[in-house]
Amino acid sequence: MEHLPEGYGYRPYQWLGYRSFPPFAKGSRTALRPYAEPQLVLARTPDTGLSWEGGLNLGLEGEWRITPKWRLLGAIGSGPHYLALRTRLQARGFIFSDNFTLGTALRLPSGLWLSGALRFRHISNAGLQSPNKGIDNWFLLLGFRKALNR
């Protein structure tokens, strides 16, 4: 949780979509593929009640197959977002969201994959507006994956 200069903690919650694309590098136990991830981020704030962010991250995900039913994942991504939060730390409006993720996925009998990951995120506007001190967050991601093209 980032502690804002306004005197409260900023604790955002992410809702994510995820679309991976065919790998452009693939080994017998590894793969590297591009992905697209639409994001909606909501947070309660004492001054406005509810703040939001939204955008699209594009990135690369590495996958290491440990067993046929267990994968380790690592990803790095970035993309344009809009920030509605009012804070002296970061200008409101257009920002970039940079994400670094490490996780795992387990194949369930139903064919779904249960995935969990730890993500570090930094948002800032690359100096396009002031202030631009950036906001850092850690996220615990839990979800399901399903191959829709198979």
Steps between C-alpha positions, in 0.01 A plus 500: 500500500635842402465766769390821331599850619130566568533276806342170393607176337416433136386138473383430145328181377562381144254325270685355205427351165773297334570395143820322406620452145694216336856477632776638282763303692431147619717226645411154625411637846489877445309760302515877455182665379350848469184583693237773530338577834213748538492631857240670717626618839273620783593648838311664787629841602385717792470817292314381187362165620600298194786545259572303186764432237465326169721403212668232294835338569702319234787276596700180482436191711750222554369155589700211646329160501598318819258208445214457250266654760723764664651814346712785633433840343684830477379810318589860432257747346417865455220704352295818494248562778277774635530587872204672671665512846564848641832513686800732535719202407384450141319712241152383412438382144720315251760267657699188423460184706813283521454146637740226610336166586615161634253216542391145450214314333353156578285307252172385653311185389242722325767636264506837672828633638504643853757778507652710774766768479672785676515827304691823551355800318632853451278769348623840382466726199863502377540867590218624275330686790586605853498357755654174380637323806326174405298254706619147580275205588530128573217270392414139575332365186267198506300376207413239241626454146334312219629442148214621278660408168534126565 
